[in-house]
Each structure stands twice: as C-alpha cells, then as structure tokens.
mmCIF file of C-alpha atoms and ligand atoms in Angstrom:
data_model
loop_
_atom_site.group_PDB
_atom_site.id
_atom_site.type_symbol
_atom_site.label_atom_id
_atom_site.label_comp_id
_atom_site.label_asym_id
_atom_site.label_seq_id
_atom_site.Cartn_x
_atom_site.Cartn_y
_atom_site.Cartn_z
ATOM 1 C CA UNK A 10 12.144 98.487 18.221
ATOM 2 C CA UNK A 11 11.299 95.826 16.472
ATOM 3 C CA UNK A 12 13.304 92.974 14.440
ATOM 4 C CA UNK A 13 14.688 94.523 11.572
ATOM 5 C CA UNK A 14 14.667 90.551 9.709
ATOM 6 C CA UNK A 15 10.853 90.923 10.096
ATOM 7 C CA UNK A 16 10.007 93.972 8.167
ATOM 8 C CA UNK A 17 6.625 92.724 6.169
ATOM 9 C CA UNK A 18 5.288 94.742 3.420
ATOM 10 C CA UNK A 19 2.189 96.126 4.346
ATOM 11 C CA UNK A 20 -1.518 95.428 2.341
ATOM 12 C CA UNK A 21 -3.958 95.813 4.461
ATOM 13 C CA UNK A 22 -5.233 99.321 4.062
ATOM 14 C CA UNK A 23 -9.307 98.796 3.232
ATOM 15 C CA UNK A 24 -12.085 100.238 5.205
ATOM 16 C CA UNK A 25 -13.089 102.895 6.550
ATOM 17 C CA UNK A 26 -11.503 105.033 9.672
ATOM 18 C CA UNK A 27 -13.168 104.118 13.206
ATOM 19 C CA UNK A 28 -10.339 106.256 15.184
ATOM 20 C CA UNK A 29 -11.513 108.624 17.431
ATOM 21 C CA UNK A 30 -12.896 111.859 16.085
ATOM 22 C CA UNK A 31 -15.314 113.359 18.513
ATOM 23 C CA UNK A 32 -17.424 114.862 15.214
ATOM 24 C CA UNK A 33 -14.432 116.956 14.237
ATOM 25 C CA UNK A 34 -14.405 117.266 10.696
ATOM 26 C CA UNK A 35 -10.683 116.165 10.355
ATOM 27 C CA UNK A 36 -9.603 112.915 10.557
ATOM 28 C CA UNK A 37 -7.546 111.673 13.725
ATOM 29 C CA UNK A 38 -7.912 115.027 15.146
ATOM 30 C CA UNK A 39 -11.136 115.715 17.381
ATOM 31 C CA UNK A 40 -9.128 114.601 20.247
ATOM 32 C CA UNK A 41 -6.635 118.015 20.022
ATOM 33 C CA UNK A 42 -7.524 120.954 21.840
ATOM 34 C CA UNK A 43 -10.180 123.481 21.338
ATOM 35 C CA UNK A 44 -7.877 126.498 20.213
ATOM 36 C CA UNK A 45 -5.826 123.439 17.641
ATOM 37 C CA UNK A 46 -9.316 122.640 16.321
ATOM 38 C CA UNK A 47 -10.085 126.662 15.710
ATOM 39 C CA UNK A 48 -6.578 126.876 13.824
ATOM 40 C CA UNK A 49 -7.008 123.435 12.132
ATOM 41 C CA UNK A 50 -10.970 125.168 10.664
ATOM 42 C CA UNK A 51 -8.922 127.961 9.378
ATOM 43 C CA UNK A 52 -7.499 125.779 7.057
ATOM 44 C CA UNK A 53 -9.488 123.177 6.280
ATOM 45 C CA UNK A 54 -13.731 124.120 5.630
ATOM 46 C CA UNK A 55 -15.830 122.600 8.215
ATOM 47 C CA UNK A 56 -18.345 122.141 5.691
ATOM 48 C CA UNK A 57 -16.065 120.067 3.193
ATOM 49 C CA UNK A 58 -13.393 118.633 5.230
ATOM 50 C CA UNK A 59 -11.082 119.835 2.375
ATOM 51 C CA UNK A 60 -8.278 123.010 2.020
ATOM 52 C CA UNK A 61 -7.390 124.907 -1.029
ATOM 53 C CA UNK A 62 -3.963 126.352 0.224
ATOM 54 C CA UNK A 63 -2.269 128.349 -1.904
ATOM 55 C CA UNK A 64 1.829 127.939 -1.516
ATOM 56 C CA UNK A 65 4.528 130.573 -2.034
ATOM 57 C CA UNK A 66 7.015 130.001 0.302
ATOM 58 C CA UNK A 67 9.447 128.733 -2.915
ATOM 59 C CA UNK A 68 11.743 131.974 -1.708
ATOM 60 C CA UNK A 69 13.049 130.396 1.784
ATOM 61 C CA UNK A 70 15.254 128.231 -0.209
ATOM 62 C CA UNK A 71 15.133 129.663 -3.956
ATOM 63 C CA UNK A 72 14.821 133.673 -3.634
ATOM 64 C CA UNK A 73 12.980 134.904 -6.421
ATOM 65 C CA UNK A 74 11.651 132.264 -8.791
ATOM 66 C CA UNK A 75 9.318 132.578 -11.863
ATOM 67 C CA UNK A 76 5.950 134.131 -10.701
ATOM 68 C CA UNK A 77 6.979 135.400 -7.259
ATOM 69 C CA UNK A 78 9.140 138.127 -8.331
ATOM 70 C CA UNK A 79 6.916 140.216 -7.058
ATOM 71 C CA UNK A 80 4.277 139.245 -4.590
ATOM 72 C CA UNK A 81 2.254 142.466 -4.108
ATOM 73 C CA UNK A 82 1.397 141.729 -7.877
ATOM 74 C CA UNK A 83 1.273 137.812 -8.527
ATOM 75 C CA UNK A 84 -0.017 136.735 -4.998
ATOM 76 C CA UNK A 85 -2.280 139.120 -3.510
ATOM 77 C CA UNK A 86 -5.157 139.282 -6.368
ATOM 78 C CA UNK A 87 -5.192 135.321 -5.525
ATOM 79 C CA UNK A 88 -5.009 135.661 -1.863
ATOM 80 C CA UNK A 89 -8.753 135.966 -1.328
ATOM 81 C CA UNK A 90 -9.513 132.715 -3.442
ATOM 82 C CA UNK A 91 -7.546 130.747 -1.147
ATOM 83 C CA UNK A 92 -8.082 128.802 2.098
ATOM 84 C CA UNK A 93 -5.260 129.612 3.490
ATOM 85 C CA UNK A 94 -1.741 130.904 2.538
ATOM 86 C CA UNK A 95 1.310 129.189 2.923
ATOM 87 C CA UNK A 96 4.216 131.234 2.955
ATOM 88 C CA UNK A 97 7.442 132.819 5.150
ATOM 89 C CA UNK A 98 6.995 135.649 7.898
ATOM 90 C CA UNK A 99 8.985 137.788 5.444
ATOM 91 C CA UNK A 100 6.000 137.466 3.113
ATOM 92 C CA UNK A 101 3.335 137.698 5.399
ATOM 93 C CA UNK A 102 4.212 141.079 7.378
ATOM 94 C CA UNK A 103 5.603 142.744 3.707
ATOM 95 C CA UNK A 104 2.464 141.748 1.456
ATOM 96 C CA UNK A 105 -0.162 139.921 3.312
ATOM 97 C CA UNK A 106 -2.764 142.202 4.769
ATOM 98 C CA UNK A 107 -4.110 141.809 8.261
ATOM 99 C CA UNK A 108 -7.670 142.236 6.691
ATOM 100 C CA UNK A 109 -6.530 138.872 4.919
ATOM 101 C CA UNK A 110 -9.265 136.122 6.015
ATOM 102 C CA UNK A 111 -7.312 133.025 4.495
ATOM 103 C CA UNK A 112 -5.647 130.818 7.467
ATOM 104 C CA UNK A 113 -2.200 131.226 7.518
ATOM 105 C CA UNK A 114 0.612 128.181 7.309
ATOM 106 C CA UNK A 115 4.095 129.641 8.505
ATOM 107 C CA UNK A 116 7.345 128.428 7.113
ATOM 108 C CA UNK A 117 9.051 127.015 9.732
ATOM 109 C CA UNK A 118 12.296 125.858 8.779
ATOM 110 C CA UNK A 119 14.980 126.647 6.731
ATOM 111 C CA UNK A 120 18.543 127.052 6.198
ATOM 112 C CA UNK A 121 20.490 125.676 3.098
ATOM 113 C CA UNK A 122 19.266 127.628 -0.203
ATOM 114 C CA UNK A 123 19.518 125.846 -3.608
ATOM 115 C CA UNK A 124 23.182 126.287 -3.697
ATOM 116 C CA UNK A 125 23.745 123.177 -1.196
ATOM 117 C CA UNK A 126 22.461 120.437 1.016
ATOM 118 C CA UNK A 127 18.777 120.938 1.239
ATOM 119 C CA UNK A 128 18.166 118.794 4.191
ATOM 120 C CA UNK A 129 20.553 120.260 6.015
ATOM 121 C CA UNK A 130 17.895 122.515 7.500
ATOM 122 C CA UNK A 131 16.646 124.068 11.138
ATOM 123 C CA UNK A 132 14.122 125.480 12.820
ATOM 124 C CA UNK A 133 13.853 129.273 11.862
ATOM 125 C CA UNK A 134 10.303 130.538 13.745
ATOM 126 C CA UNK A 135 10.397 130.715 17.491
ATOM 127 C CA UNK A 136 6.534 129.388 18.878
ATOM 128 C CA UNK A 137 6.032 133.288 20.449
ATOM 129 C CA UNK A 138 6.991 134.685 16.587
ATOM 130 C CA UNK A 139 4.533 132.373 15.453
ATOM 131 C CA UNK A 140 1.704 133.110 18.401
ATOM 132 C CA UNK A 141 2.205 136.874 17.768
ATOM 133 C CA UNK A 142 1.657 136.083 13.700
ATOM 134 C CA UNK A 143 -1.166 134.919 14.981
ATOM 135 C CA UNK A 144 -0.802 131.681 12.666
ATOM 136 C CA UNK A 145 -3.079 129.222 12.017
ATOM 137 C CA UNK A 146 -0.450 126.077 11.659
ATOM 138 C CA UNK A 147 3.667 125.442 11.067
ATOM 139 C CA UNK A 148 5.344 124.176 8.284
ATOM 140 C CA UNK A 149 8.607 122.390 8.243
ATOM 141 C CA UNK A 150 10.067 120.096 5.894
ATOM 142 C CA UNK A 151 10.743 116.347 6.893
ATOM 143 C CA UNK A 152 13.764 114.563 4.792
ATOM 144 C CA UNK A 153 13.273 110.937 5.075
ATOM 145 C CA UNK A 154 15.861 109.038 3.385
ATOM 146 C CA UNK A 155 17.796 112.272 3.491
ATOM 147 C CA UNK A 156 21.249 113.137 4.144
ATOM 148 C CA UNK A 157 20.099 114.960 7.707
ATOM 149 C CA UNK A 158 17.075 112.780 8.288
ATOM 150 C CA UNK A 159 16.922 112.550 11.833
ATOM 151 C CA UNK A 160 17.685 116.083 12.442
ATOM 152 C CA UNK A 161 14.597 117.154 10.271
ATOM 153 C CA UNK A 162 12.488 114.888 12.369
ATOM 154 C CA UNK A 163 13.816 115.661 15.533
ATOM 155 C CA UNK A 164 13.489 119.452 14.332
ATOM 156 C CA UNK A 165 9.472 118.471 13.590
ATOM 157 C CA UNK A 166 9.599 116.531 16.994
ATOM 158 C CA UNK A 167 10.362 119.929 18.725
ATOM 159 C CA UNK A 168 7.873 122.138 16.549
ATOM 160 C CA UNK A 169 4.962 119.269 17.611
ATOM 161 C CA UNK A 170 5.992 120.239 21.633
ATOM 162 C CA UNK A 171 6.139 123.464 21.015
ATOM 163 C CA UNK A 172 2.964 123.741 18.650
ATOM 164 C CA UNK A 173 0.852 121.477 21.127
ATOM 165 C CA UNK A 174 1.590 123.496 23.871
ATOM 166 C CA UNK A 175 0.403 126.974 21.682
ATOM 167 C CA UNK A 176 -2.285 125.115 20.369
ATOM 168 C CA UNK A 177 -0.730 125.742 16.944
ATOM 169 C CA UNK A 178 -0.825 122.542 14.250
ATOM 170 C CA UNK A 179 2.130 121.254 12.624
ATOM 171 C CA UNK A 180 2.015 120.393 8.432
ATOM 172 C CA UNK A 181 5.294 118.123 7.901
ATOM 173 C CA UNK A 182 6.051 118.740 4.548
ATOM 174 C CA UNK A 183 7.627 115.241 2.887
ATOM 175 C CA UNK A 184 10.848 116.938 1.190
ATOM 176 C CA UNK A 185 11.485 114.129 -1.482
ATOM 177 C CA UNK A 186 15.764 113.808 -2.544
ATOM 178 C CA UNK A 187 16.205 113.565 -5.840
ATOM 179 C CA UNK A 188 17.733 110.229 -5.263
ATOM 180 C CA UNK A 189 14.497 108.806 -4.238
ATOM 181 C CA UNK A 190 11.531 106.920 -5.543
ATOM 182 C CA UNK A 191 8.748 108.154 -5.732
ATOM 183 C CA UNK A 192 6.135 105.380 -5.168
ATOM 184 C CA UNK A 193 3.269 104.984 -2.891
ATOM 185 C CA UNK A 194 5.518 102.474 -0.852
ATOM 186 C CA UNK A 195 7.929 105.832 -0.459
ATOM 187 C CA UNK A 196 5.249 108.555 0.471
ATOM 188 C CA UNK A 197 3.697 105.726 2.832
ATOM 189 C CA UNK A 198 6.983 106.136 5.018
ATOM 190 C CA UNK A 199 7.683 109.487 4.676
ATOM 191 C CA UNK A 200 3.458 110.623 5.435
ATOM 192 C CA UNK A 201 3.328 107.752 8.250
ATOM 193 C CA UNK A 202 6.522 108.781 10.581
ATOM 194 C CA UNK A 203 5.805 112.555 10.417
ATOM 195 C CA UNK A 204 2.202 111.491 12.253
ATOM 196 C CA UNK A 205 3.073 108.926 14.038
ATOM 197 C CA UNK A 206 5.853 111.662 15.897
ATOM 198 C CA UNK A 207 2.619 114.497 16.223
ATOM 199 C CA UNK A 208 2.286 116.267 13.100
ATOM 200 C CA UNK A 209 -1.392 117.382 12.757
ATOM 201 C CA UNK A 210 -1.236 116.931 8.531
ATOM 202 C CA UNK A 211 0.753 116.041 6.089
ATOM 203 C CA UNK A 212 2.096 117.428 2.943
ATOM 204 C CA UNK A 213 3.241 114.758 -0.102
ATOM 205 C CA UNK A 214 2.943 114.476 -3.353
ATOM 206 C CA UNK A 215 0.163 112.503 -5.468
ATOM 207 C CA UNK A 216 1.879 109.067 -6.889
ATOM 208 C CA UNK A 217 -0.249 107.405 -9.691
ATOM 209 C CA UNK A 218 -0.009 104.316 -8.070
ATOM 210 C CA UNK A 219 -1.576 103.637 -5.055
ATOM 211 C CA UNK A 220 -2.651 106.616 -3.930
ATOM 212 C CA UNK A 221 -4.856 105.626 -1.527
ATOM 213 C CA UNK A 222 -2.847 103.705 0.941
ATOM 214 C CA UNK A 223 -0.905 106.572 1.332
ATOM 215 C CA UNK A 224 -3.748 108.141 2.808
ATOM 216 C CA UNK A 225 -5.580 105.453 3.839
ATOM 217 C CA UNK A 226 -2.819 104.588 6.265
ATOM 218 C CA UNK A 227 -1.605 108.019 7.330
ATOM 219 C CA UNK A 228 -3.591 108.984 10.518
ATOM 220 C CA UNK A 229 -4.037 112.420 9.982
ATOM 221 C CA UNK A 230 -5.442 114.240 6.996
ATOM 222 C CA UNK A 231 -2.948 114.759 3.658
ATOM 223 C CA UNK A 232 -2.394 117.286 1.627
ATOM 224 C CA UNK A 233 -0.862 117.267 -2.307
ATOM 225 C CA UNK A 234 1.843 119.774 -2.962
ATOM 226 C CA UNK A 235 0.914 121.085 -6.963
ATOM 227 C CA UNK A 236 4.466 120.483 -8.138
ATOM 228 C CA UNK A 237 6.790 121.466 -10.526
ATOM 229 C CA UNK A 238 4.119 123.892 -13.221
ATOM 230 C CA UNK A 239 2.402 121.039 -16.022
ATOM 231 C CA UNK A 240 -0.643 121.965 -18.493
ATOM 232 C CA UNK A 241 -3.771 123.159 -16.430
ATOM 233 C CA UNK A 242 -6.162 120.271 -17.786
ATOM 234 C CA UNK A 243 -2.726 117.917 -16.211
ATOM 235 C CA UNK A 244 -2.416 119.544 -12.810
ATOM 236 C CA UNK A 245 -6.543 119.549 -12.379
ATOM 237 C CA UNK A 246 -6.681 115.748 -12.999
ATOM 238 C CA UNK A 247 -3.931 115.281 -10.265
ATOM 239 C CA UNK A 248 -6.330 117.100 -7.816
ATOM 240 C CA UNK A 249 -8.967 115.358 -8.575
ATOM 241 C CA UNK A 250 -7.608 112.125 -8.636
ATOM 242 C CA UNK A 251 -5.818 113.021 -5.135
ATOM 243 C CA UNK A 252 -9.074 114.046 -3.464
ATOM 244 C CA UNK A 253 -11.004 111.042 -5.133
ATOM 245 C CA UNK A 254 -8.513 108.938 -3.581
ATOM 246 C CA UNK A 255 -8.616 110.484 -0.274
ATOM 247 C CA UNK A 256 -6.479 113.578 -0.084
ATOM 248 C CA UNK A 257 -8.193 116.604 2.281
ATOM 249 C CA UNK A 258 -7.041 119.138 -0.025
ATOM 250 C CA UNK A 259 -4.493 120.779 -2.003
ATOM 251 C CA UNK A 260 -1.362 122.805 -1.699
ATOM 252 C CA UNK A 261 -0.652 124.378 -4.590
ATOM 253 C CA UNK A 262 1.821 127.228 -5.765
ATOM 254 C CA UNK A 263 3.250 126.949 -9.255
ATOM 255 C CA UNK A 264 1.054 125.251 -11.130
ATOM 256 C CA UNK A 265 -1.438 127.998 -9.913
ATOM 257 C CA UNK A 266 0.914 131.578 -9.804
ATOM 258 C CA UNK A 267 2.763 130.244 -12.940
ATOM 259 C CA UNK A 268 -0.360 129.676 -15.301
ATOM 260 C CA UNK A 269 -1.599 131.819 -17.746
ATOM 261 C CA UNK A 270 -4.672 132.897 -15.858
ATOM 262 C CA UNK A 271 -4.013 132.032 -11.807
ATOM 263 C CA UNK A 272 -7.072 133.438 -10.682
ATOM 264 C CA UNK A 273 -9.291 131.046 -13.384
ATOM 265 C CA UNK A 274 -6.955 127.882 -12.184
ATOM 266 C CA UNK A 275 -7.136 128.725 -8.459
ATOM 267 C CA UNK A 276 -10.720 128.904 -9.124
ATOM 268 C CA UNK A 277 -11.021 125.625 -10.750
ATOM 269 C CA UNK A 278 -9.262 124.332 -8.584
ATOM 270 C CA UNK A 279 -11.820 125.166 -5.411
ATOM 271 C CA UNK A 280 -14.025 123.644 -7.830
ATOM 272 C CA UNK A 281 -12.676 120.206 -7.832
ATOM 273 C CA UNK A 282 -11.176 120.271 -3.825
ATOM 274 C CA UNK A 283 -14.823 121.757 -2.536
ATOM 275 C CA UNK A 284 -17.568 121.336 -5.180
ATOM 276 C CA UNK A 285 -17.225 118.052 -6.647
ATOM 277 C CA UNK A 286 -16.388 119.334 -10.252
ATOM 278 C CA UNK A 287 -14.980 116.576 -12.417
ATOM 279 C CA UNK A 288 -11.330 117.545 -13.939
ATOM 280 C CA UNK A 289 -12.938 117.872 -17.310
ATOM 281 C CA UNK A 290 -15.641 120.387 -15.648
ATOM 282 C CA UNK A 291 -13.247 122.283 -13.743
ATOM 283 C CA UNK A 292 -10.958 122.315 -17.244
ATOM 284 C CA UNK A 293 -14.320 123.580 -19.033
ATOM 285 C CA UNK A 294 -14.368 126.118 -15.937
ATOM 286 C CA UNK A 295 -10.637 127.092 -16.111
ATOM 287 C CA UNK A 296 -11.229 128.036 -20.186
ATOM 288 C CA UNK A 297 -14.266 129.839 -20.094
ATOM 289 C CA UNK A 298 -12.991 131.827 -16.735
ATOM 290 C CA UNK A 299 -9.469 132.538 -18.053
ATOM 291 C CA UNK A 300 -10.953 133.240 -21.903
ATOM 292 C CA UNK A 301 -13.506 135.823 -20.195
ATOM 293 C CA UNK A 302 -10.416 137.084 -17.953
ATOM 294 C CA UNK A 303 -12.637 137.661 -15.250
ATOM 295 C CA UNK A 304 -12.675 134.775 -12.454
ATOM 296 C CA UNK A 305 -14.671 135.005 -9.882
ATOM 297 C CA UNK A 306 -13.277 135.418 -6.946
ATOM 298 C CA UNK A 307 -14.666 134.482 -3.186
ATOM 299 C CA UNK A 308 -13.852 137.869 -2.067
ATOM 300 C CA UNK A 309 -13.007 141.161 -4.089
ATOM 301 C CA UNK A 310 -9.245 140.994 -4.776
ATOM 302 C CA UNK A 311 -9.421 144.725 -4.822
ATOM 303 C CA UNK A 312 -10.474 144.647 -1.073
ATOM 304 C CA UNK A 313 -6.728 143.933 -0.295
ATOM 305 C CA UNK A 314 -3.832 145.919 -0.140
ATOM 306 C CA UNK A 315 -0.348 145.031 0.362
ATOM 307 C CA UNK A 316 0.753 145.332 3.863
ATOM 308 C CA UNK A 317 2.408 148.313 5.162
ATOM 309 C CA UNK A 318 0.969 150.140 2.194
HETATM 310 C C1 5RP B 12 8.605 124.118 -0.539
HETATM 311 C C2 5RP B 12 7.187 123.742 -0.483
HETATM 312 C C3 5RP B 12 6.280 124.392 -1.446
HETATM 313 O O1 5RP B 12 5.371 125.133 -0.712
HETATM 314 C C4 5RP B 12 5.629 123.331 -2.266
HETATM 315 O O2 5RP B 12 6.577 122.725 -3.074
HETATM 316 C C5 5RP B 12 4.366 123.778 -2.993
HETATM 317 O O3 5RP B 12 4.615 124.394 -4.115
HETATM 318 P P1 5RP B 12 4.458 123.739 -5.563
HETATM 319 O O4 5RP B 12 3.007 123.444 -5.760
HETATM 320 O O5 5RP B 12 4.980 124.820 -6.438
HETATM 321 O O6 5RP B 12 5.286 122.484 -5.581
HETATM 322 O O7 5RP B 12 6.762 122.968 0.327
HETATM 323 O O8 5RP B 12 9.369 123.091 -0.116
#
C-alpha cells in the first residue's frame, strides 16, 4: 500500500482512452468474455454505446414508495421503452413478463430497510438464482465512507468472482451517506475502487462540478442514477449534461415513474441518452408527447402482460 503522507490530489484526467477494447463498444471491457459481452449488449446499444435503464428496485429497502405502489400499473406500460430494467427478483417473476425484451439488472443486495443502518447490507441473490433469471448483470450497492464499508466491498468483491465465473456483469451502485459530500473528488473514489476491485459499470450520481473526471478516470463505463423526482426540463438537463460529459447512460426511476406523463419523459429521455436531442429538444419532446398523451413507445406497451397473469 502505499504512503499514506503522500496522498496527491489527482489532475491529470485529459485525453482520450487507449486501454484495451478489442472493438467492443464499452469502454475497458472487450477483454471480458464472450457470454459477459452478450449480457453487457443487453444493456447498453451496440449502436450507441449508451443505456436507458429504467430503475425500480426503491422497494428492497423502502417497500412501497410513491409511484410503485403498484407495478403491474406504473411500470409495465414503461417497460418496453426501456433498455433494460433494474429491479428485485420479487419484481421480476410477479410483473415482468418473460416476453419482456429489455436486459435485466438484478438487485443483489440488501438487508437493512429505511428503518436503520443502510450500509449494513449483504448479499441476497445466489449466482445459480441469478443464472436461472437468466439476468443480464448484478446490482449491489457499494458504501464508501460508510459505516460497513469494507463489508459492502468485500460483498461486491464476491459478486465480481462469482459473476465472472457466470459470465454475468456486476453494476456497483455508489450508495452516498448522508454525511457525505457530494463532489466530483467524492464520486471519483467511490466510481474508481468499485472498478478497480472488478465491477463491469458503475452507478453514481451526476455532480455539477467536474463531471468528467469522474468518468474520465473510472475504467469502466458510468451510469447516472435520476435521483430524488425534480421538474422534467431539470432532470433532462442532468442527462444531458451527464452524457455530454461522458456518462454511457442513464438509470433512472423516480424522476421517470413519478412524473406526470412517464411514458413522454422516458421517451425524452432515449432522446437525449441515444439520439443526440438537446435538453431543450427533448423538453419540447416531453410537452408535446405528454400534452398529446400518447408517447410513442419502442414496442406496444399493450404487448405485455404482467407475469403470472
Ligand atoms: C437504490 C437504487 C435506485 O435504483 C436508484 O436510486 C435509482 O433510482 P432514482 O432514479 O429514483 O434515484 O440504486 O439504491
């Protein structure tokens, strides 16, 4: 390890990547494995390097909060819009149908619900639960700076071994304390130890600030989490300024299943992650969709049926 006395601040985080990539469309990642790469494409378009993933996995910890009361009605009309699905095993064999074609991102860990430590977590999906789900990556929460740290990154060290050996990516999710900063020099720790120990991307929030040495110096691709639900013209200038400054995508839940017209925002917001739409376009998009109340949708929402139905 080295000296602790000789911790310099880092600034050099210019120029493009030259890491290995073997013509993978993801950075850092066309050395994994053929059936890693098939899960990691799943996710993340070949043809824009970028994800829309829609997240509603808020229940593992919260139960029931505002717009997933029920998710046969709030989630699965949106389902088809999305890249891929982020969510609990609970969800996904109770609502999601198999028929689904969105990748799916499988909750991983959990534990403590809102009522106490949060970082007290573990792992809560065995690797043959998750081969038989037939999921696309894992998602577990890493707490740095938190009061059980180093077991959420040992419990991420495991899910990498186990994952690699599946073929199955991780997403380490940066769980931010409320006790915490949250600047670029913060999400630059907390994005860089998660890859550095395996993780195949990256979930963190966008920081006004110096954005892009967060992902600039995070090997693997990131991801924004949406956040705590702000005006739709707010939340589509955060994704645009996230994927200007080099975010692969989005993972978004309440600022898309708690707006006034999800299906127009998750639209708009494909717009900005995979068409290059301005925010002001995709606003202009998000008004005239959700004023016509008829959003287009990349498959008919009608095709799906809740699971078990
Ligand atoms: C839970 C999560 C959520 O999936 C994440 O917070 C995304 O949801 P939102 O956009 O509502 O913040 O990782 O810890």
């Amino acid at each position: 390890m080295p000296d602790l006395d000789d911790l310099r601040e880092a600034s050099d985080f210019t120029g493009s990547s030259a890491g290995a990539n073997g013509g993978f469309h993801l950075k850092g990642l066309g050395g994994q494995d053929w059936g890693m790469r098939s899960r990691l494409s799943r996710i993340f378009r070949p043809d824009t390097g970028k994800t829309v993933m829609l997240a509603f996995d808020h229940g593992y910890f919260q139960g029931p909060t505002s717009g997933l009361e029920r998710l046969d009605r709030s989630i699965l009309p949106l389902a088809p819009s999305a890249d891929a699905l982020m969510l609990t095993r609970g969800a996904l064999r109770t609502t999601i149908p198999a028929s689904n074609p969105a990748g799916i991102v499988l909750r991983a860990s959990g534990g403590p619900s809102v009522l106490k430590e949060l970082s007290d977590e573990q792992l809560t999906l065995s690797i043959d639960e998750a081969v038989r789900l037939d999921a696309s990556a894992l998602a577990i929460q890493v707490f740095i700076g938190g009061e059980h740290e180093t077991r959420s990154v040992a419990n991420m060290s495991t899910l990498v071994d186990q994952g690699q050996a599946a073929g199955i990516p991780v997403l380490a999710v940066t769980a931010v304390g409320r006790e915490m900063v949250r600047d670029a020099r913060y999400f630059r720790l907390a994005t860089r130890i998660p890859a550095e120990l395996g993780a195949q991307f990256v979930k963190t929030y966008f920081v006004e600030e110096g954005f892009e040495t967060v992902t600039a110096s995070c090997p693997v691709p990131i991801i924004i989490a949406g956040g705590k639900k702000v005006p739709e013209k707010e939340a589509l200038e955060v994704a645009y300024k996230a994927i200007d400054q080099g975010a692969a995508g989005v993972d978004m839940g309440r600022n898309i299943f708690q707006s006034e017209s999800p299906l127009a925002m998750i639209t708009a917001v494909r717009s900005v992650v995979h068409d290059g739409f301005t925010a002001a376009e995709a606003y202009e998009q998000f008004l005239d969709l959700a004023a016509s109340s008829s959003a287009p949708a990349s498959a008919s929402a009608s095709a799906l049926e809740p699971a078990g139905v």
